[in-house]
Short mmCIF file of C-alpha atoms in Angstrom, two decimals:
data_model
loop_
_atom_site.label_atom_id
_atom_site.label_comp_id
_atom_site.label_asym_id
_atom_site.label_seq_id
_atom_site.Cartn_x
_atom_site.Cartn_y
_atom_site.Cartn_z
CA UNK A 33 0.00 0.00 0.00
CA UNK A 34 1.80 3.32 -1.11
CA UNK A 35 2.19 6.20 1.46
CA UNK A 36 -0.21 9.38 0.08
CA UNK A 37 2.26 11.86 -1.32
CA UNK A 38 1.89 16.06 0.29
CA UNK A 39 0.93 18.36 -2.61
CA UNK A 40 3.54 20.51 -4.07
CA UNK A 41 3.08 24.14 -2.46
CA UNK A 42 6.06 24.77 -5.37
CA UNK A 43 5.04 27.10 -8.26
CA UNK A 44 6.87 26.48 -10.89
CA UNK A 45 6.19 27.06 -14.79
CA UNK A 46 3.32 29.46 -13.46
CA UNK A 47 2.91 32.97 -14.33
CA UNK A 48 1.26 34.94 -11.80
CA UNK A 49 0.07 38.39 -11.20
CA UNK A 50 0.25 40.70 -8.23
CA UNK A 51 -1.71 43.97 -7.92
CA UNK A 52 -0.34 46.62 -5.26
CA UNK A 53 2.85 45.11 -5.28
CA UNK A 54 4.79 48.11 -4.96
CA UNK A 55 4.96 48.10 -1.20
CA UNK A 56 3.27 46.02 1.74
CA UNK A 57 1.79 43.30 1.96
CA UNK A 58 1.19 43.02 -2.13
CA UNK A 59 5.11 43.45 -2.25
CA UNK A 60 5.70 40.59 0.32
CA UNK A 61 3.30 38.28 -1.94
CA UNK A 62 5.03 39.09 -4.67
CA UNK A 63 8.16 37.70 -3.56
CA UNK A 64 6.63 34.64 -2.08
CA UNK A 65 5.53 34.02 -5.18
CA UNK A 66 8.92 34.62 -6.60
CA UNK A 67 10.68 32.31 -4.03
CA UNK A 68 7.88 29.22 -5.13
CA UNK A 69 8.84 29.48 -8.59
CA UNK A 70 6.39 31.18 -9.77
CA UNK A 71 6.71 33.94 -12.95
CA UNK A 72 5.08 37.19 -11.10
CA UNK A 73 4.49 40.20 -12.99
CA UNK A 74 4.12 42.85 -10.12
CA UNK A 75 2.02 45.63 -10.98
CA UNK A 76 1.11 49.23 -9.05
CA UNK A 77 0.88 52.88 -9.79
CA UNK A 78 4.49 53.64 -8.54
CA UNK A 79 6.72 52.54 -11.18
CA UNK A 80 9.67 53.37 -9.64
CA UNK A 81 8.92 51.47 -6.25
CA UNK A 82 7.99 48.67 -8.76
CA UNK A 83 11.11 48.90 -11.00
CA UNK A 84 13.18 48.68 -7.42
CA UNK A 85 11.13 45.82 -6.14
CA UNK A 86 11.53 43.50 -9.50
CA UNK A 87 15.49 44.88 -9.22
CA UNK A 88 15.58 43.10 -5.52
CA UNK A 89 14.14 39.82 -7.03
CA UNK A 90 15.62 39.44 -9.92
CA UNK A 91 18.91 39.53 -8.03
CA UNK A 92 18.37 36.75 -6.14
CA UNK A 93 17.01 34.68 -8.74
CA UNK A 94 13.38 35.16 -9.54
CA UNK A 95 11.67 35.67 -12.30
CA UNK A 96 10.07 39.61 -12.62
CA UNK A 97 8.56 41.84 -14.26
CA UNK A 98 7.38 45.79 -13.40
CA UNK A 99 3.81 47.07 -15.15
CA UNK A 100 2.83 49.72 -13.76
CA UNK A 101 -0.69 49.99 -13.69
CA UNK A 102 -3.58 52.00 -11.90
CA UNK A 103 -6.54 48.56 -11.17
CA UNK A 104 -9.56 51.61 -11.44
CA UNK A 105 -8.79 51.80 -14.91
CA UNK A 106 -10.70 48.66 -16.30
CA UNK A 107 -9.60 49.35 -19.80
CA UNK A 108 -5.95 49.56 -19.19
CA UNK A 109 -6.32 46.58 -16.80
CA UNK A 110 -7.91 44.51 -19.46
CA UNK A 111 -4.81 45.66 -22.29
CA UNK A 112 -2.11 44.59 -19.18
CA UNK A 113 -4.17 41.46 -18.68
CA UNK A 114 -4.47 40.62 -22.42
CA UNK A 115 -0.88 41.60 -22.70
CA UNK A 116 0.95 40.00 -20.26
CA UNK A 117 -1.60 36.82 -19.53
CA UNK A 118 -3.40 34.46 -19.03
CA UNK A 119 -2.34 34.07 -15.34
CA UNK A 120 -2.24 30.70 -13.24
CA UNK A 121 -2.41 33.06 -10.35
CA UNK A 122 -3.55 36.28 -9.48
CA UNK A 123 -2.85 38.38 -5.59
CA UNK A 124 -5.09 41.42 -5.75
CA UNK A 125 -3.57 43.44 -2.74
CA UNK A 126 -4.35 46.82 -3.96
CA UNK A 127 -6.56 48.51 -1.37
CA UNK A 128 -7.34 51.45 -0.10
CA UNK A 129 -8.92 53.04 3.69
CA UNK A 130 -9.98 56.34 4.50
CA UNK A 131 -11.00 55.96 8.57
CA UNK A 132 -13.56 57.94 10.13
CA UNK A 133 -16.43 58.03 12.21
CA UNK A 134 -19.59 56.92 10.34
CA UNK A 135 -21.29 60.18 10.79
CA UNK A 136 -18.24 61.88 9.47
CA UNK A 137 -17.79 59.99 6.41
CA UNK A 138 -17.95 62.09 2.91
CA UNK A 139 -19.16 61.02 -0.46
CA UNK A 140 -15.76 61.50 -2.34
CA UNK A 141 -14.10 59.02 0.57
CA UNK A 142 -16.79 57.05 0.23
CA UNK A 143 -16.61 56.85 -3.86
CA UNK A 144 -12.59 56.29 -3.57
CA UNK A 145 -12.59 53.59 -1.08
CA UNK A 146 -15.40 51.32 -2.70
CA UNK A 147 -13.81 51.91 -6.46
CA UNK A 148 -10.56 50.77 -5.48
CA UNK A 149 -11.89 47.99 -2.89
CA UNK A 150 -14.63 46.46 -4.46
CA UNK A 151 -15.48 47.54 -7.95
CA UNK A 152 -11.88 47.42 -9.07
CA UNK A 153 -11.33 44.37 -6.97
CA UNK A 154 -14.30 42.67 -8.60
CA UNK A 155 -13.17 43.28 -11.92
CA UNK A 156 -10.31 42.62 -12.03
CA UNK A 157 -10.84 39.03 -10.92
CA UNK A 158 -13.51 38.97 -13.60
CA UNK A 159 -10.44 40.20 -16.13
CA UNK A 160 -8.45 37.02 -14.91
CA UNK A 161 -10.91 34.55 -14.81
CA UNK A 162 -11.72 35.21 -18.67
CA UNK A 163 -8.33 34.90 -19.95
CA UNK A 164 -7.97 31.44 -17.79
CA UNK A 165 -11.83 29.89 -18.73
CA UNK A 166 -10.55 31.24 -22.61
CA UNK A 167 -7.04 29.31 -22.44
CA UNK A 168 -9.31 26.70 -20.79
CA UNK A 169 -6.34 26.65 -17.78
CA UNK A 170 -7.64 26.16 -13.88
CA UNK A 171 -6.16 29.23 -11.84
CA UNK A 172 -6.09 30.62 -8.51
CA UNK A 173 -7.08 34.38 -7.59
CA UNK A 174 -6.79 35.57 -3.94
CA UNK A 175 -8.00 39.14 -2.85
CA UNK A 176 -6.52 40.50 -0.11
CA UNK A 177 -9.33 41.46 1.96
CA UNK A 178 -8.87 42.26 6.18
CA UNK A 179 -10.76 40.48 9.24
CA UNK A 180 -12.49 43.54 9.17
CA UNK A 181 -14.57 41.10 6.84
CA UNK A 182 -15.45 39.69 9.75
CA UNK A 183 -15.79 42.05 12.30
CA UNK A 184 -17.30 45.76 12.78
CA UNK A 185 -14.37 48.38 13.95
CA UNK A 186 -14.88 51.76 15.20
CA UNK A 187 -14.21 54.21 12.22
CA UNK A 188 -13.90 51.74 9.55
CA UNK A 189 -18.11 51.73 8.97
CA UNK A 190 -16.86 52.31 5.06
CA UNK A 191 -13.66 49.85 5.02
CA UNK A 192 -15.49 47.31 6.66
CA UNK A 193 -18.34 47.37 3.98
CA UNK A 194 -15.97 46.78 1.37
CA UNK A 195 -14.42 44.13 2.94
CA UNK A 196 -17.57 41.75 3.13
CA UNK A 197 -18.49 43.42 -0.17
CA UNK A 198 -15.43 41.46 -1.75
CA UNK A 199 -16.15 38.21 0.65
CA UNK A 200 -19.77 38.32 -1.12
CA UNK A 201 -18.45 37.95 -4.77
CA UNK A 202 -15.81 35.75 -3.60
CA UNK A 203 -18.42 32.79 -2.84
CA UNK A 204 -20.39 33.24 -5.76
CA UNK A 205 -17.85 33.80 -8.04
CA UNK A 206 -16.42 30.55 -6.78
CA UNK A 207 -19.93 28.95 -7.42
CA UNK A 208 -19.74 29.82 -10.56
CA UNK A 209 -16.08 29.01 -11.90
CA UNK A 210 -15.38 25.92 -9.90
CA UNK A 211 -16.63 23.91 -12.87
CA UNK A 212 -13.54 25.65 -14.84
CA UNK A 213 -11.63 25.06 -12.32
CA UNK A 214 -10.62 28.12 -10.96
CA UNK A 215 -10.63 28.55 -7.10
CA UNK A 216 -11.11 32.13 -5.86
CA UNK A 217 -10.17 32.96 -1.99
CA UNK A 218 -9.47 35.77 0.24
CA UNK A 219 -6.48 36.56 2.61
CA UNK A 220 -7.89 38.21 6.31
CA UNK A 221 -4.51 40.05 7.62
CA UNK A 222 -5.29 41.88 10.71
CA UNK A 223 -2.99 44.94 11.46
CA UNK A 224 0.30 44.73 9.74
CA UNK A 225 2.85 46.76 10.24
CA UNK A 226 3.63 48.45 7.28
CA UNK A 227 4.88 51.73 6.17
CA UNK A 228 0.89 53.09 5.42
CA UNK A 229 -0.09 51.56 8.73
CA UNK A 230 2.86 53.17 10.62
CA UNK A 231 0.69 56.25 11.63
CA UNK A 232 -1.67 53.94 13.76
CA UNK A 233 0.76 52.27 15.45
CA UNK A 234 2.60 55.07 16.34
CA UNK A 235 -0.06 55.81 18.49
CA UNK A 236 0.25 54.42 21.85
CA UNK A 237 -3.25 54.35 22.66
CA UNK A 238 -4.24 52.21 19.39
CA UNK A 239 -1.31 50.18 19.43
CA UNK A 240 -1.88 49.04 22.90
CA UNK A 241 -6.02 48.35 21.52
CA UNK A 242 -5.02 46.52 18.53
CA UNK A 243 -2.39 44.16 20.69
CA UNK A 244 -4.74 43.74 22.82
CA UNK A 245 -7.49 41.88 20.51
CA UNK A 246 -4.56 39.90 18.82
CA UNK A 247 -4.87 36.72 21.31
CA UNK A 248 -1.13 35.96 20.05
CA UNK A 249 -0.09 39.91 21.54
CA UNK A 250 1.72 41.24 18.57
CA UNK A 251 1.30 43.39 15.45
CA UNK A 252 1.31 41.40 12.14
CA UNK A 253 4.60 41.44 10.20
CA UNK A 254 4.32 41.47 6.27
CA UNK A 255 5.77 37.85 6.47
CA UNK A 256 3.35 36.82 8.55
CA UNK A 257 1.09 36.72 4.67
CA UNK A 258 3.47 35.10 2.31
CA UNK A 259 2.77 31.52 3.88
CA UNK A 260 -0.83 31.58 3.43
CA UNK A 261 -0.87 33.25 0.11
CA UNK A 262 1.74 30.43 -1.20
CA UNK A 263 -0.51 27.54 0.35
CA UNK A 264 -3.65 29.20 -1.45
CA UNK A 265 -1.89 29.80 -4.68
CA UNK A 266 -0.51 26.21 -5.00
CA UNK A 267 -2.10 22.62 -5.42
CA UNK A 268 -1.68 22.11 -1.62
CA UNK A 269 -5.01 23.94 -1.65
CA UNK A 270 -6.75 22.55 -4.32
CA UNK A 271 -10.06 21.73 -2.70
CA UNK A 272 -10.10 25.12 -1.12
CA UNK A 273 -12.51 27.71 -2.41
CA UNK A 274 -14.69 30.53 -1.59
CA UNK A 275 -13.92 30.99 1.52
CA UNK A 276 -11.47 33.05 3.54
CA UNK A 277 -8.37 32.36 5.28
CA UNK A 278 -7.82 34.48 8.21
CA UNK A 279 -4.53 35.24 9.24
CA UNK A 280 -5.10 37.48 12.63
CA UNK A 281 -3.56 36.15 15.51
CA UNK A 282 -7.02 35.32 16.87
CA UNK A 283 -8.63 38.34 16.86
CA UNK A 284 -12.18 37.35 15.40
CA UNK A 285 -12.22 33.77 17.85
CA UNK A 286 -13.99 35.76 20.26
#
C-alpha cells in the first residue's frame, strides 16, 4: 500500500500576477511568489517602487517583471491582462482606507474607497478569470481582503463594507467558476505593520487596543502573509474555495 504523497506548495512554470505590489503586503506576496517558482508580474501605480522591487528579485534569482498599472482603470487593466496573460495566479492586494467616524464619512471618501476595494477588486478578478476559462487553464485568484470582513471596527463603517463586499463575490464567483476550475479565496490580515499603517501604530493608545485583541499579543509582520498566500496559490489547496483564510492572531475567535 503506497504512502499518500503532500501536494507541491512549489510554483513552478506558473505565471502569476500581483496587484499593489509596490509596497506592503502586495510586495511581500510578490516575492513569495517569486521564491515558489512562480513567474510574477508585479504591478502598481508607482513605477519606480515597482522597477526597485523586481530589481531586488531578480537579483536573487526570480523571475520579474514591473507594469505599472492604476486597477480603477478597467480598460488599461484589461490591455495589461491581455498583454501579459493568461495568469495561473492572481494576488489582488491593492486597497485602499480612508477611517472615520460613520457620521463623518464624505461622499468623495466614500466613492474612492469602494472603487478601489470592491469595484476594481471585482473586476479585475472577472479580467483574470476570462483569460484562464478562454485558455481553458484552472487558476487561482486571492483578494486580499482584512478580518475587518469579519468584524465591525470603530471608524472603519466604510472599510469594513468593502471588505464583506469582496467576501460576497468571492463565494459566488467561486460557485460559478469551480466547474472551470478556478478557485477564488481571500487573505484576512489583521494589522500589519507596514509603512501606510505606521501612523496607527505610532499611536500608543491604538497600538496598545489593537495588541490587545490579537490573542497571540503582537502586530502582524508582512511575512506573517506570504505563507498563506503560497498555500492558497498552489495545489496544496486545491479543494479550497470561496472561503477566507484568516490570518489574525485570533482576533475574530472571540
Amino acid at each position: 500500500m503506497s504512502l499518500p504523497r503532500t501536494p507541491s506548495f512549489r510554483l513552478g512554470g506558473k505565471r502569476a500576477l500581483v496587484a499593489g505590489a509596490s509596497s506592503g503586503i502586495g510586495r511581500a506576496c510578490a516575492v513569495a511568489l517569486g521564491e515558489a517558482g512562480a513567474s510574477v508580474v508585479l504591478a502598481a501605480r508607482r513605477a519606480e517602487a515597482l522597477a526597485q522591487t523586481v530589481d531586488e528579485m531578480q537579483a536573487a534569482g526570480m523571475t520579474a517583471e514591473a507594469v505599472p498599472l492604476d486597477v480603477t482603470d478597467l480598460a488599461a487593466t484589461r490591455a495589461a491582462v491581455g498583454a501579459h496573460g493568461p495568469f495561473d495566479i492572481l494576488i489582488n492586494s491593492a486597497g485602499l482606507a480612508r477611517h472615520s467616524v460613520a457620521l463623518a464619512t464624505t461622499e468623495p471618501d466614500y466613492d474612492a474607497v469602494t472603487d478601489l476595494n470592491v469595484k476594481s477588486a471585482y473586476f479585475l478578478a472577472q479580467i483574470v478569470a476570462q483569460g484562464l476559462i478562454d485558455a481553458g487553464k484552472p487558476g487561482s485568484i486571492l483578494t486580499i481582503s482584512s478580518q475587518m470582513a469579519h468584524v465591525g471596527g470603530i471608524e472603519r463603517a466604510v472599510y469594513c463594507a468593502t471588505k464583506h463586499a469582496v467576501e460576497g463575490f468571492t463565494k459566488a464567483m467561486a460557485i460559478e467558476w469551480g466547474k472551470h476550475g478556478i478557485r477564488i479565496n481571500t487573505i484576512c490580515p489583521t494589522f500589519i505593520l507596514t509603512e501606510l499603517s505606521r501612523p496607527t501604530f505610532a499611536d500608543p493608545e491604538k497600538r496598545a487596543w489593537i495588541e490587545d485583541k490579537i490573542k497571540l499579543g503582537r502586530a502582524g509582520e508582512v511575512e506573517d502573509v506570504m505563507g498563506a498566500a503560497v498555500f492558497l496559490a498552489s495545489d496544496a489547496s486545491a479543494l479550497i474555495t470561496g472561503t477566507s483564510l484568516l490570518v489574525d492572531g485570533g482576533w475574530t475567535a472571540e
